[in-house]
PDB file of C-alpha atoms in Angstrom:
ATOM      1  CA  UNK A   1      -2.790  23.267  29.395  1.00  0.00           C
ATOM      2  CA  UNK A   2      -5.842  24.842  28.285  1.00  0.00           C
ATOM      3  CA  UNK A   3      -8.862  23.052  27.755  1.00  0.00           C
ATOM      4  CA  UNK A   4      -8.958  23.586  24.388  1.00  0.00           C
ATOM      5  CA  UNK A   5      -5.143  21.808  24.122  1.00  0.00           C
ATOM      6  CA  UNK A   6      -6.629  19.048  26.328  1.00  0.00           C
ATOM      7  CA  UNK A   7      -8.861  17.733  24.306  1.00  0.00           C
ATOM      8  CA  UNK A   8      -6.549  17.098  21.802  1.00  0.00           C
ATOM      9  CA  UNK A   9      -4.567  13.766  21.084  1.00  0.00           C
ATOM     10  CA  UNK A  10      -1.140  13.789  21.783  1.00  0.00           C
ATOM     11  CA  UNK A  11       1.020  13.997  18.614  1.00  0.00           C
ATOM     12  CA  UNK A  12       1.950  10.456  16.698  1.00  0.00           C
ATOM     13  CA  UNK A  13       5.453   9.403  17.911  1.00  0.00           C
ATOM     14  CA  UNK A  14       8.266   9.795  15.490  1.00  0.00           C
ATOM     15  CA  UNK A  15       8.208   5.701  14.713  1.00  0.00           C
ATOM     16  CA  UNK A  16       4.660   6.069  13.276  1.00  0.00           C
ATOM     17  CA  UNK A  17       5.092   9.128  11.273  1.00  0.00           C
ATOM     18  CA  UNK A  18       8.157   7.454   9.690  1.00  0.00           C
ATOM     19  CA  UNK A  19       6.283   4.069   9.391  1.00  0.00           C
ATOM     20  CA  UNK A  20       3.595   6.004   7.742  1.00  0.00           C
ATOM     21  CA  UNK A  21       5.657   7.400   5.181  1.00  0.00           C
ATOM     22  CA  UNK A  22       7.100   4.370   4.770  1.00  0.00           C
ATOM     23  CA  UNK A  23       4.204   2.838   3.848  1.00  0.00           C
ATOM     24  CA  UNK A  24       3.692   5.767   1.070  1.00  0.00           C
ATOM     25  CA  UNK A  25       7.466   5.068  -0.191  1.00  0.00           C
ATOM     26  CA  UNK A  26       6.843   1.026  -0.205  1.00  0.00           C
ATOM     27  CA  UNK A  27       4.053   1.425  -2.837  1.00  0.00           C
ATOM     28  CA  UNK A  28       6.029   3.147  -5.592  1.00  0.00           C
ATOM     29  CA  UNK A  29       8.668   0.643  -6.581  1.00  0.00           C
ATOM     30  CA  UNK A  30       5.703  -1.132  -7.785  1.00  0.00           C
ATOM     31  CA  UNK A  31       3.997   1.665  -9.765  1.00  0.00           C
ATOM     32  CA  UNK A  32       6.752   2.670 -11.773  1.00  0.00           C
ATOM     33  CA  UNK A  33       7.303  -1.160 -12.650  1.00  0.00           C
ATOM     34  CA  UNK A  34       3.752  -1.225 -13.787  1.00  0.00           C
ATOM     35  CA  UNK A  35       3.868   1.965 -15.452  1.00  0.00           C
ATOM     36  CA  UNK A  36       7.313   0.868 -17.558  1.00  0.00           C
ATOM     37  CA  UNK A  37       5.663  -1.932 -18.821  1.00  0.00           C
ATOM     38  CA  UNK A  38       2.176  -0.052 -19.769  1.00  0.00           C
ATOM     39  CA  UNK A  39       4.745   2.290 -21.235  1.00  0.00           C
ATOM     40  CA  UNK A  40       5.849  -0.089 -23.549  1.00  0.00           C
ATOM     41  CA  UNK A  41       9.000  -0.639 -21.460  1.00  0.00           C
ATOM     42  CA  UNK A  42      10.132  -4.106 -21.510  1.00  0.00           C
ATOM     43  CA  UNK A  43       9.820  -6.028 -18.190  1.00  0.00           C
ATOM     44  CA  UNK A  44       9.977  -9.626 -19.233  1.00  0.00           C
ATOM     45  CA  UNK A  45       6.957 -10.229 -20.986  1.00  0.00           C
ATOM     46  CA  UNK A  46       6.974 -10.603 -24.834  1.00  0.00           C
ATOM     47  CA  UNK A  47       4.751  -8.825 -26.574  1.00  0.00           C
ATOM     48  CA  UNK A  48       2.426 -11.454 -27.327  1.00  0.00           C
ATOM     49  CA  UNK A  49       1.806 -12.080 -23.437  1.00  0.00           C
ATOM     50  CA  UNK A  50       1.514  -8.277 -23.148  1.00  0.00           C
ATOM     51  CA  UNK A  51      -1.416  -8.496 -25.793  1.00  0.00           C
ATOM     52  CA  UNK A  52      -3.274 -11.812 -25.018  1.00  0.00           C
ATOM     53  CA  UNK A  53      -2.970 -11.309 -21.161  1.00  0.00           C
ATOM     54  CA  UNK A  54      -2.753  -7.714 -20.244  1.00  0.00           C
ATOM     55  CA  UNK A  55      -4.319  -6.004 -23.312  1.00  0.00           C
ATOM     56  CA  UNK A  56      -1.340  -3.832 -23.547  1.00  0.00           C
ATOM     57  CA  UNK A  57      -1.737  -1.949 -25.816  1.00  0.00           C
ATOM     58  CA  UNK A  58      -5.087  -1.489 -25.378  1.00  0.00           C
ATOM     59  CA  UNK A  59      -7.661  -1.143 -22.049  1.00  0.00           C
ATOM     60  CA  UNK A  60      -4.897  -2.602 -19.738  1.00  0.00           C
ATOM     61  CA  UNK A  61      -2.813   0.147 -20.176  1.00  0.00           C
ATOM     62  CA  UNK A  62      -5.405   2.363 -18.240  1.00  0.00           C
ATOM     63  CA  UNK A  63      -6.240  -0.850 -16.042  1.00  0.00           C
ATOM     64  CA  UNK A  64      -2.342  -0.975 -14.938  1.00  0.00           C
ATOM     65  CA  UNK A  65      -1.591   2.991 -15.089  1.00  0.00           C
ATOM     66  CA  UNK A  66      -5.168   3.017 -12.608  1.00  0.00           C
ATOM     67  CA  UNK A  67      -3.848   0.346 -10.326  1.00  0.00           C
ATOM     68  CA  UNK A  68      -0.800   2.216  -9.740  1.00  0.00           C
ATOM     69  CA  UNK A  69      -2.573   5.643  -8.932  1.00  0.00           C
ATOM     70  CA  UNK A  70      -4.837   4.096  -6.976  1.00  0.00           C
ATOM     71  CA  UNK A  71      -2.277   2.025  -5.104  1.00  0.00           C
ATOM     72  CA  UNK A  72      -0.325   4.994  -4.292  1.00  0.00           C
ATOM     73  CA  UNK A  73      -3.230   6.676  -2.792  1.00  0.00           C
ATOM     74  CA  UNK A  74      -4.266   3.584  -0.452  1.00  0.00           C
ATOM     75  CA  UNK A  75      -1.059   4.077   0.330  1.00  0.00           C
ATOM     76  CA  UNK A  76      -1.181   7.714   1.489  1.00  0.00           C
ATOM     77  CA  UNK A  77      -3.999   6.980   3.616  1.00  0.00           C
ATOM     78  CA  UNK A  78      -1.793   5.920   7.077  1.00  0.00           C
ATOM     79  CA  UNK A  79      -0.731   9.170   6.737  1.00  0.00           C
ATOM     80  CA  UNK A  80      -4.233  10.553   8.102  1.00  0.00           C
ATOM     81  CA  UNK A  81      -3.408   8.506  10.802  1.00  0.00           C
ATOM     82  CA  UNK A  82      -0.089  10.551  12.059  1.00  0.00           C
ATOM     83  CA  UNK A  83      -1.318  14.059  10.992  1.00  0.00           C
ATOM     84  CA  UNK A  84      -1.681  16.423  13.574  1.00  0.00           C
ATOM     85  CA  UNK A  85      -3.384  18.852  10.842  1.00  0.00           C
ATOM     86  CA  UNK A  86      -5.898  17.824   8.875  1.00  0.00           C
ATOM     87  CA  UNK A  87      -8.771  15.315  10.637  1.00  0.00           C
ATOM     88  CA  UNK A  88     -11.703  14.508   7.775  1.00  0.00           C
ATOM     89  CA  UNK A  89     -13.053  11.958  10.128  1.00  0.00           C
ATOM     90  CA  UNK A  90     -13.667  11.216  13.900  1.00  0.00           C
ATOM     91  CA  UNK A  91     -11.365   9.110  15.286  1.00  0.00           C
ATOM     92  CA  UNK A  92     -14.002   6.903  16.401  1.00  0.00           C
ATOM     93  CA  UNK A  93     -14.594   6.379  12.507  1.00  0.00           C
ATOM     94  CA  UNK A  94     -11.391   6.302  11.411  1.00  0.00           C
ATOM     95  CA  UNK A  95      -9.455   3.729  13.671  1.00  0.00           C
ATOM     96  CA  UNK A  96     -12.044   0.849  12.775  1.00  0.00           C
ATOM     97  CA  UNK A  97     -11.641   1.921   9.014  1.00  0.00           C
ATOM     98  CA  UNK A  98      -7.891   1.558   9.915  1.00  0.00           C
ATOM     99  CA  UNK A  99      -7.943  -1.547  11.855  1.00  0.00           C
ATOM    100  CA  UNK A 100     -10.211  -2.827   9.035  1.00  0.00           C
ATOM    101  CA  UNK A 101      -7.590  -1.883   6.263  1.00  0.00           C
ATOM    102  CA  UNK A 102      -4.589  -3.792   8.174  1.00  0.00           C
ATOM    103  CA  UNK A 103      -6.731  -7.031   8.052  1.00  0.00           C
ATOM    104  CA  UNK A 104      -7.251  -6.592   4.455  1.00  0.00           C
ATOM    105  CA  UNK A 105      -3.968  -6.288   3.799  1.00  0.00           C
ATOM    106  CA  UNK A 106      -2.291  -9.096   5.700  1.00  0.00           C
ATOM    107  CA  UNK A 107      -4.985 -10.720   4.193  1.00  0.00           C
ATOM    108  CA  UNK A 108      -3.907  -9.838   0.511  1.00  0.00           C
ATOM    109  CA  UNK A 109      -0.243 -10.000   1.295  1.00  0.00           C
ATOM    110  CA  UNK A 110      -0.482 -13.450   2.129  1.00  0.00           C
ATOM    111  CA  UNK A 111      -2.697 -14.521  -1.112  1.00  0.00           C
ATOM    112  CA  UNK A 112       0.155 -12.818  -2.774  1.00  0.00           C
ATOM    113  CA  UNK A 113       2.494 -14.505  -1.422  1.00  0.00           C
ATOM    114  CA  UNK A 114       0.971 -17.699  -2.707  1.00  0.00           C
ATOM    115  CA  UNK A 115       0.411 -16.426  -6.143  1.00  0.00           C
ATOM    116  CA  UNK A 116       4.139 -15.206  -6.420  1.00  0.00           C
ATOM    117  CA  UNK A 117       5.168 -18.717  -5.992  1.00  0.00           C
ATOM    118  CA  UNK A 118       2.634 -20.879  -8.223  1.00  0.00           C
ATOM    119  CA  UNK A 119       3.780 -21.886 -11.264  1.00  0.00           C
ATOM    120  CA  UNK A 120       1.565 -20.047 -13.055  1.00  0.00           C
ATOM    121  CA  UNK A 121       2.607 -16.187 -12.083  1.00  0.00           C
ATOM    122  CA  UNK A 122       6.705 -17.621 -13.227  1.00  0.00           C
ATOM    123  CA  UNK A 123       5.398 -18.648 -17.141  1.00  0.00           C
ATOM    124  CA  UNK A 124       4.465 -15.580 -18.467  1.00  0.00           C
ATOM    125  CA  UNK A 125       7.811 -14.199 -17.383  1.00  0.00           C
ATOM    126  CA  UNK A 126      10.912 -14.307 -20.098  1.00  0.00           C
ATOM    127  CA  UNK A 127      14.076 -14.578 -17.941  1.00  0.00           C
ATOM    128  CA  UNK A 128      14.848 -15.122 -14.411  1.00  0.00           C
ATOM    129  CA  UNK A 129      16.484 -11.327 -14.759  1.00  0.00           C
ATOM    130  CA  UNK A 130      12.868 -10.444 -15.431  1.00  0.00           C
ATOM    131  CA  UNK A 131      11.727 -11.926 -12.621  1.00  0.00           C
ATOM    132  CA  UNK A 132      14.623 -10.699 -10.140  1.00  0.00           C
ATOM    133  CA  UNK A 133      14.006  -7.258 -11.143  1.00  0.00           C
ATOM    134  CA  UNK A 134       9.759  -8.065 -11.015  1.00  0.00           C
ATOM    135  CA  UNK A 135      10.801  -9.547  -7.034  1.00  0.00           C
ATOM    136  CA  UNK A 136      12.580  -6.453  -6.298  1.00  0.00           C
ATOM    137  CA  UNK A 137       9.511  -3.737  -7.251  1.00  0.00           C
ATOM    138  CA  UNK A 138       7.161  -5.745  -5.751  1.00  0.00           C
ATOM    139  CA  UNK A 139       8.989  -7.054  -2.363  1.00  0.00           C
ATOM    140  CA  UNK A 140       8.301  -3.533  -0.430  1.00  0.00           C
ATOM    141  CA  UNK A 141       4.597  -4.222  -0.750  1.00  0.00           C
ATOM    142  CA  UNK A 142       4.859  -7.022   1.640  1.00  0.00           C
ATOM    143  CA  UNK A 143       6.236  -4.744   4.261  1.00  0.00           C
ATOM    144  CA  UNK A 144       3.025  -2.949   4.245  1.00  0.00           C
ATOM    145  CA  UNK A 145       0.666  -4.833   6.426  1.00  0.00           C
ATOM    146  CA  UNK A 146       3.617  -4.629   9.081  1.00  0.00           C
ATOM    147  CA  UNK A 147       3.806  -1.211   8.955  1.00  0.00           C
ATOM    148  CA  UNK A 148      -0.155  -0.172   8.859  1.00  0.00           C
ATOM    149  CA  UNK A 149      -1.081  -2.267  11.580  1.00  0.00           C
ATOM    150  CA  UNK A 150       1.635  -0.275  13.812  1.00  0.00           C
ATOM    151  CA  UNK A 151       0.169   2.937  12.622  1.00  0.00           C
ATOM    152  CA  UNK A 152      -2.958   2.078  12.899  1.00  0.00           C
ATOM    153  CA  UNK A 153      -1.768   0.289  16.585  1.00  0.00           C
ATOM    154  CA  UNK A 154      -0.082   3.979  17.838  1.00  0.00           C
ATOM    155  CA  UNK A 155      -3.500   5.911  16.359  1.00  0.00           C
ATOM    156  CA  UNK A 156      -5.832   3.412  18.168  1.00  0.00           C
ATOM    157  CA  UNK A 157      -3.631   3.786  21.248  1.00  0.00           C
ATOM    158  CA  UNK A 158      -3.526   7.538  21.253  1.00  0.00           C
ATOM    159  CA  UNK A 159      -7.379   7.986  20.589  1.00  0.00           C
ATOM    160  CA  UNK A 160      -8.205   5.480  23.253  1.00  0.00           C
ATOM    161  CA  UNK A 161      -6.091   7.557  25.961  1.00  0.00           C
ATOM    162  CA  UNK A 162      -7.663  10.771  24.688  1.00  0.00           C
ATOM    163  CA  UNK A 163     -10.769   8.725  25.617  1.00  0.00           C
ATOM    164  CA  UNK A 164      -9.754   7.625  28.487  1.00  0.00           C
ATOM    165  CA  UNK A 165      -8.129  11.051  29.867  1.00  0.00           C
TER     166      UNK A 165
END
């Protein structure tokens, strides 16, 4: 091993790479559901609810599509933690950012569980079938905090070991 390769961290384990890719895939169903809603596909909301609550048609379309795009971009962040080729930030900066993101994701997931099970959030859907489809579209998002924490732990462990070597 040369001094040039000795300073590089070990590659991410296969399970961490798969988890990072799974995070990106977990965001896809809810994004497609939102885009369908913005496109006028019936997703369980009446036209009046779409107009009054979501402002669709109108600025709500930009909000819903923008939220889908931002969600997917954020879901691609863990790929930075397992990439061997592209390192935009120093590991000492990226690790705390990743831990912060994991903490925020856990908090948001817990909050969304509260919102999902309140009576208010269910009153807008017009049928049980629509609620079931909505549930299947958004359920994968709840795997993201655990997957992100695992990927972050793997990244921090690799870079901490590199610093001690």
